[in-house]
Coordinates of C-alpha atoms and ligand atoms in Angstrom, one line a residue:
M22 CA 112.3 106.1 114.1
S23 CA 110.1 104.4 111.5
R24 CA 107.0 102.3 112.5
D25 CA 107.4 98.9 114.3
Q26 CA 104.8 96.5 115.6
Y27 CA 104.4 98.5 118.8
T28 CA 103.7 101.8 117.2
F29 CA 100.2 103.2 118.2
V30 CA 98.1 103.3 115.0
N31 CA 94.5 103.1 113.8
P32 CA 94.2 99.5 112.6
A33 CA 91.4 100.4 110.1
E34 CA 93.8 102.9 108.4
L35 CA 97.0 100.8 108.6
Y36 CA 97.8 99.3 105.1
S37 CA 94.5 100.7 103.7
D38 CA 96.6 102.2 100.8
I39 CA 97.6 98.7 99.7
E40 CA 95.1 98.0 96.9
P41 CA 95.8 95.0 94.6
E42 CA 94.5 94.8 91.1
K43 CA 93.5 91.7 89.2
Q44 CA 96.5 89.5 88.7
H45 CA 97.2 85.8 88.1
M46 CA 100.3 83.6 88.9
E47 CA 101.0 80.0 88.4
E48 CA 100.7 78.0 91.6
P49 CA 102.4 78.2 94.1
G50 CA 103.1 81.9 93.2
L51 CA 106.0 84.0 94.4
D52 CA 106.2 87.0 96.8
A53 CA 108.7 88.4 94.3
D54 CA 105.9 88.7 91.7
L55 CA 103.2 90.0 94.0
T56 CA 101.9 93.5 93.1
P57 CA 101.7 95.5 95.3
K58 CA 104.3 93.9 97.6
A59 CA 103.1 92.3 100.8
D60 CA 104.5 93.5 104.1
L61 CA 106.4 90.7 105.8
G62 CA 107.8 92.9 108.5
E63 CA 111.2 93.3 106.8
E64 CA 111.3 97.0 107.8
S65 CA 109.1 96.9 110.9
Y66 CA 109.4 93.8 113.1
R67 CA 111.5 94.6 116.1
G68 CA 112.6 91.6 118.3
S69 CA 113.1 91.7 122.1
G70 CA 114.5 88.3 122.9
R71 CA 111.2 86.4 123.3
L72 CA 112.6 83.3 121.6
T73 CA 116.2 83.4 122.5
G74 CA 118.0 80.1 121.7
R75 CA 114.9 78.4 120.4
K76 CA 114.9 76.2 117.3
A77 CA 112.0 76.4 114.8
L78 CA 110.8 74.6 111.7
I79 CA 108.4 76.6 109.6
T80 CA 106.8 75.0 106.5
G81 CA 105.9 77.5 103.7
G82 CA 108.6 79.8 105.3
D83 CA 109.5 81.3 101.9
S84 CA 106.6 83.6 101.5
G85 CA 103.5 85.1 103.0
I86 CA 102.5 84.3 106.6
G87 CA 105.3 81.7 107.0
A88 CA 108.0 84.1 105.9
A89 CA 106.7 86.9 108.1
T90 CA 106.8 84.4 111.0
A91 CA 110.3 83.3 110.1
I92 CA 111.5 87.0 110.2
A93 CA 109.9 87.6 113.6
F94 CA 111.2 84.3 115.0
A95 CA 114.8 85.1 113.9
R96 CA 114.6 88.6 115.3
E97 CA 113.3 87.2 118.6
G98 CA 116.5 85.1 118.7
A99 CA 115.4 81.7 117.3
D100 CA 117.4 79.5 114.8
V101 CA 115.0 78.8 111.9
A102 CA 114.6 76.1 109.2
I103 CA 112.3 76.9 106.4
S104 CA 110.5 74.4 104.1
Y105 CA 109.2 75.3 100.6
L106 CA 108.8 74.0 97.1
P107 CA 111.9 73.9 94.9
Q108 CA 110.3 76.4 92.5
E109 CA 110.2 78.9 95.3
E110 CA 113.9 79.1 95.7
E111 CA 114.0 82.9 94.8
D112 CA 111.7 83.8 97.6
A113 CA 113.4 81.4 100.0
Q114 CA 116.9 82.9 99.2
R115 CA 115.6 86.4 100.0
I116 CA 114.0 85.4 103.3
A117 CA 117.1 83.3 104.3
G118 CA 119.2 86.4 103.7
I119 CA 117.0 88.5 106.0
L120 CA 117.0 85.8 108.7
K121 CA 120.8 85.6 108.6
E122 CA 121.0 89.3 109.2
A123 CA 119.5 88.6 112.6
G124 CA 122.6 86.5 113.4
V125 CA 120.8 83.2 113.9
T126 CA 121.4 79.8 112.2
V127 CA 119.2 79.3 109.1
A128 CA 118.5 76.1 107.2
Q129 CA 116.8 76.0 103.7
L130 CA 115.1 72.6 103.2
P131 CA 113.1 72.5 99.9
G132 CA 110.8 69.6 99.0
D133 CA 107.2 68.6 98.4
L134 CA 104.9 68.3 101.5
R135 CA 102.8 65.7 99.7
D136 CA 105.6 63.3 100.0
P137 CA 105.7 61.5 103.4
E138 CA 109.4 60.7 103.0
Y139 CA 110.2 64.4 102.5
C140 CA 108.2 65.3 105.6
R141 CA 110.1 62.9 107.7
S142 CA 113.5 63.9 106.3
L143 CA 112.5 67.6 106.9
V144 CA 112.4 67.0 110.6
A145 CA 115.6 65.0 110.6
D146 CA 117.4 67.7 108.6
T147 CA 116.1 70.4 110.8
V148 CA 117.4 68.6 113.9
S149 CA 120.8 68.1 112.4
A150 CA 121.1 71.7 111.0
L151 CA 119.8 73.5 114.1
G152 CA 120.9 71.0 116.8
G153 CA 117.3 70.2 117.8
I154 CA 113.7 71.5 117.4
D155 CA 111.4 73.1 120.0
I156 CA 109.0 75.0 117.8
L157 CA 107.1 73.5 114.9
V158 CA 104.9 75.7 112.7
N159 CA 102.8 73.7 110.2
N160 CA 101.9 76.5 107.8
G161 CA 102.5 75.3 104.2
G162 CA 99.1 75.1 102.4
K163 CA 97.3 74.7 99.1
Q164 CA 94.2 76.6 98.1
I165 CA 92.7 76.4 94.6
F166 CA 89.1 77.6 94.1
Q167 CA 86.6 75.6 92.0
E168 CA 83.1 77.0 91.2
S169 CA 81.6 73.6 90.9
L170 CA 82.1 70.3 92.7
A171 CA 82.0 68.8 89.2
D172 CA 85.3 70.5 88.5
L173 CA 86.9 69.5 91.7
T174 CA 89.1 66.6 90.6
D175 CA 90.1 63.6 92.7
E176 CA 93.7 64.8 92.1
Q177 CA 93.1 68.3 93.6
F178 CA 91.1 66.9 96.5
D179 CA 93.9 64.6 97.3
D180 CA 96.6 67.2 96.8
T181 CA 94.8 69.7 99.1
F182 CA 94.4 67.1 101.8
K183 CA 98.0 65.8 101.4
T184 CA 99.5 69.3 101.6
N185 CA 97.3 70.8 104.4
V186 CA 96.4 67.8 106.6
Y187 CA 98.7 64.8 105.9
A188 CA 101.9 66.8 105.9
M189 CA 100.9 68.2 109.3
F190 CA 100.4 64.7 110.6
W191 CA 103.6 63.3 109.1
I192 CA 105.8 66.2 110.3
T193 CA 104.3 66.4 113.8
K194 CA 104.6 62.7 114.3
A195 CA 108.3 62.7 113.2
A196 CA 109.0 65.8 115.4
L197 CA 107.5 64.4 118.6
P198 CA 110.5 62.3 119.7
H199 CA 112.7 65.4 119.4
L200 CA 110.4 67.9 121.1
P201 CA 111.3 68.7 124.7
A202 CA 108.9 69.8 127.5
G203 CA 108.2 73.5 126.8
A204 CA 108.0 73.0 123.0
S205 CA 105.2 74.5 121.0
I206 CA 103.4 73.2 117.9
I207 CA 101.4 75.8 115.9
N208 CA 99.2 74.9 113.0
T209 CA 97.8 77.3 110.5
T210 CA 94.0 77.0 110.0
S211 CA 91.7 79.6 108.6
I212 CA 88.4 81.5 109.0
Q213 CA 87.4 79.1 106.3
A214 CA 87.2 76.4 109.0
Y215 CA 83.9 77.8 110.2
S216 CA 82.9 80.3 107.5
P217 CA 83.6 78.4 104.3
S218 CA 83.4 79.9 100.8
E219 CA 81.2 78.0 98.3
T220 CA 84.2 77.8 96.0
L221 CA 86.6 76.3 98.6
V222 CA 85.0 73.0 99.5
D223 CA 88.2 71.0 99.7
Y224 CA 90.3 73.7 101.3
A225 CA 87.8 74.8 103.9
S226 CA 87.3 71.1 104.9
T227 CA 91.1 70.7 105.5
K228 CA 91.1 73.8 107.7
A229 CA 88.2 72.5 109.9
T230 CA 90.3 69.3 110.2
I231 CA 93.4 71.2 111.2
N232 CA 91.4 73.0 114.0
T233 CA 90.0 69.7 115.3
F234 CA 93.4 67.9 115.0
T235 CA 94.9 70.8 117.0
K236 CA 92.3 70.6 119.8
A237 CA 92.6 66.8 120.1
L238 CA 96.4 66.6 120.0
A239 CA 96.7 69.5 122.5
Q240 CA 95.0 67.4 125.2
Q241 CA 97.2 64.4 124.4
L242 CA 100.5 66.4 124.6
A243 CA 99.7 68.8 127.4
P244 CA 100.8 66.4 130.2
Q245 CA 104.2 66.2 128.5
G246 CA 104.5 70.0 128.6
I247 CA 104.1 70.4 124.8
R248 CA 101.5 72.9 123.8
V249 CA 99.6 72.7 120.5
N250 CA 97.7 75.7 119.2
A251 CA 96.5 77.1 115.9
V252 CA 96.4 80.5 114.2
A253 CA 93.4 81.2 112.0
P254 CA 94.1 84.0 109.5
G255 CA 91.4 85.9 107.7
P256 CA 92.0 87.4 104.2
I257 CA 95.7 88.1 104.0
W258 CA 97.7 89.4 101.1
T259 CA 100.0 86.6 100.0
P260 CA 100.8 84.7 96.8
L261 CA 98.2 82.1 97.8
Q262 CA 95.4 84.4 96.7
P263 CA 96.3 85.4 93.1
S264 CA 97.6 81.9 92.3
D265 CA 94.0 80.5 91.9
G266 CA 93.2 80.8 95.6
Q267 CA 90.3 83.2 94.6
P268 CA 88.6 84.1 91.3
Q269 CA 90.6 87.1 90.0
E270 CA 87.5 89.3 90.2
K271 CA 87.6 89.0 94.0
I272 CA 91.2 90.2 94.4
A273 CA 90.5 93.9 94.2
S274 CA 87.9 93.8 97.0
F275 CA 89.7 91.2 99.0
G276 CA 89.2 91.7 102.8
E277 CA 86.7 94.6 102.4
E278 CA 84.0 92.5 104.1
T279 CA 85.9 92.4 107.4
P280 CA 84.9 94.9 110.2
L281 CA 88.4 96.6 109.8
G282 CA 87.4 97.0 106.1
R283 CA 90.7 95.8 104.6
M284 CA 92.8 92.7 104.0
G285 CA 95.6 91.9 106.4
Q286 CA 99.3 91.8 105.8
P287 CA 101.6 88.8 106.7
A288 CA 103.4 91.1 109.2
E289 CA 100.2 91.3 111.2
L290 CA 100.1 87.5 111.7
A291 CA 103.7 87.0 112.9
P292 CA 103.1 88.3 116.5
A293 CA 100.4 85.7 117.0
Y294 CA 102.9 82.9 116.2
V295 CA 105.5 84.5 118.4
F296 CA 103.0 84.6 121.3
L297 CA 102.1 81.0 120.9
A298 CA 105.7 79.9 120.5
S299 CA 107.0 81.7 123.5
P300 CA 106.7 80.6 127.2
E301 CA 104.6 83.7 127.8
S302 CA 101.6 81.7 126.6
S303 CA 102.4 78.8 129.0
Y304 CA 98.7 78.3 130.0
V305 CA 97.4 78.5 126.4
A306 CA 96.8 75.1 124.7
G307 CA 94.3 73.8 122.2
E308 CA 93.5 77.4 121.3
T309 CA 92.7 78.9 117.9
L310 CA 93.9 82.5 117.8
N311 CA 91.9 84.3 115.1
V312 CA 93.7 87.1 113.3
N313 CA 91.0 88.1 110.8
G314 CA 90.1 91.8 110.9
G315 CA 87.3 91.3 113.4
M316 CA 85.1 88.7 111.8
P317 CA 83.1 86.8 114.5
T318 CA 84.2 83.2 115.2
P319 CA 82.7 80.4 117.2
Ligands
NAD213 P1 101.9 81.4 100.6 O1 101.7 81.0 99.3 O2 102.9 82.5 100.8 O3 102.4 80.2 101.6 C1 102.0 78.9 101.3 C2 103.2 78.1 101.2 O4 102.9 76.7 101.2 C3 104.0 78.3 99.9 O5 105.0 79.3 100.1 C4 104.7 76.9 99.7 O6 106.0 77.0 100.2 C5 103.9 76.0 100.6 N1 103.5 74.8 99.9 C6 102.3 74.7 99.2 N2 102.2 73.5 98.6 C7 103.4 72.9 99.0 C8 103.9 71.6 98.7 N3 103.2 70.7 98.0 N4 105.1 71.2 99.2 C9 105.8 72.1 99.9 N5 105.4 73.4 100.3 C10 104.2 73.7 99.8 O7 100.5 81.8 101.3 P2 100.0 82.1 102.8 O8 98.7 82.8 102.6 O9 101.1 82.8 103.5 O10 99.7 80.7 103.3 C11 100.2 80.2 104.5 C12 99.1 79.5 105.3 O11 98.1 80.4 105.7 C13 98.4 78.4 104.5 O12 98.2 77.2 105.4 C14 97.1 79.0 104.2 O13 96.1 78.0 104.0 C15 96.9 79.8 105.4 N6 95.9 80.9 105.3 C16 96.1 81.9 104.4 C17 95.1 82.9 104.3 C18 95.2 84.0 103.3 O14 94.3 84.8 103.1 N7 96.4 84.3 102.7 C19 94.0 82.8 105.1 C20 93.8 81.8 106.0 C21 94.8 80.8 106.1
MG214 MG1 105.7 80.6 98.6

């Protein structure tokens, strides 16, 4: 049998042969154009019923970490709705096809997270397509580097906060009346929340906000039986990075600074989301689960 997520391996050697070269894509970038291909767990993720009958909405579910999470959720038995930008239809179609192979209900709901009306309709459309919602993964995000604060426009600052922070607020607020006791909200933050790059002032600030939003809301919702947690990825090979997420010079050595000495793959994030979505993490709330190759965190 080929490798799955339970195969005993040396994590420092796993994926160490995936070495990207300089490349540039227009934002938001497509997994279809990423060279080399990222591993979304298409060939490796093996489900075992951990989310049977659950109903999940995943923003940014077309590519990268969100797509790997969508594949894992579907193989664990959850119906899945994915949100993405209309220009990402190609990636979304491919992922939707993989999800359907798992035999679950799939909804494709394109739109712009910067628009509060879209965010609210996204929740309503998820509920009507899946018959409810009990897992919300706020994962869509924008990351554009700027060498100098002088080059960070009001428009970019606004877009980054709208996409990463406001959308999480709008979607979570709209989802709350539908979430039953036992439901799970999982936000995607970043190592950037506490170890910010000098070129990611706006992005890193949104990620610190996401961490704090998660810890505050977790306390508010715990008495209702709704758990709120976050996943904090380190350097992961996704379209976010070559579409101006980093200066192109940094792409080739991306992730080499981590103790594991390599960048991570989206497939390595998915199990963290599965754990936080599943009742097996029933006593975990307000937590940030770091998946970052071993970089120390507060
Ligand atoms: P990705 O590009 O595959 O996913 C990001 C997704 O966000 C896109 O696919 C897109 O669908 C969505 N998105 C962006 N702007 C949008 C908008 N205006 N409207 C609707 N959707 C929009 O990259 P990824 O790395 O998988 O990113 C997923 C999350 O992981 C993001 O929140 C990102 O900040 C976070 N993250 C990534 C890394 C990394 O190294 N890749 C590290 C830490 C955190
Ligand atoms: Mg995408």
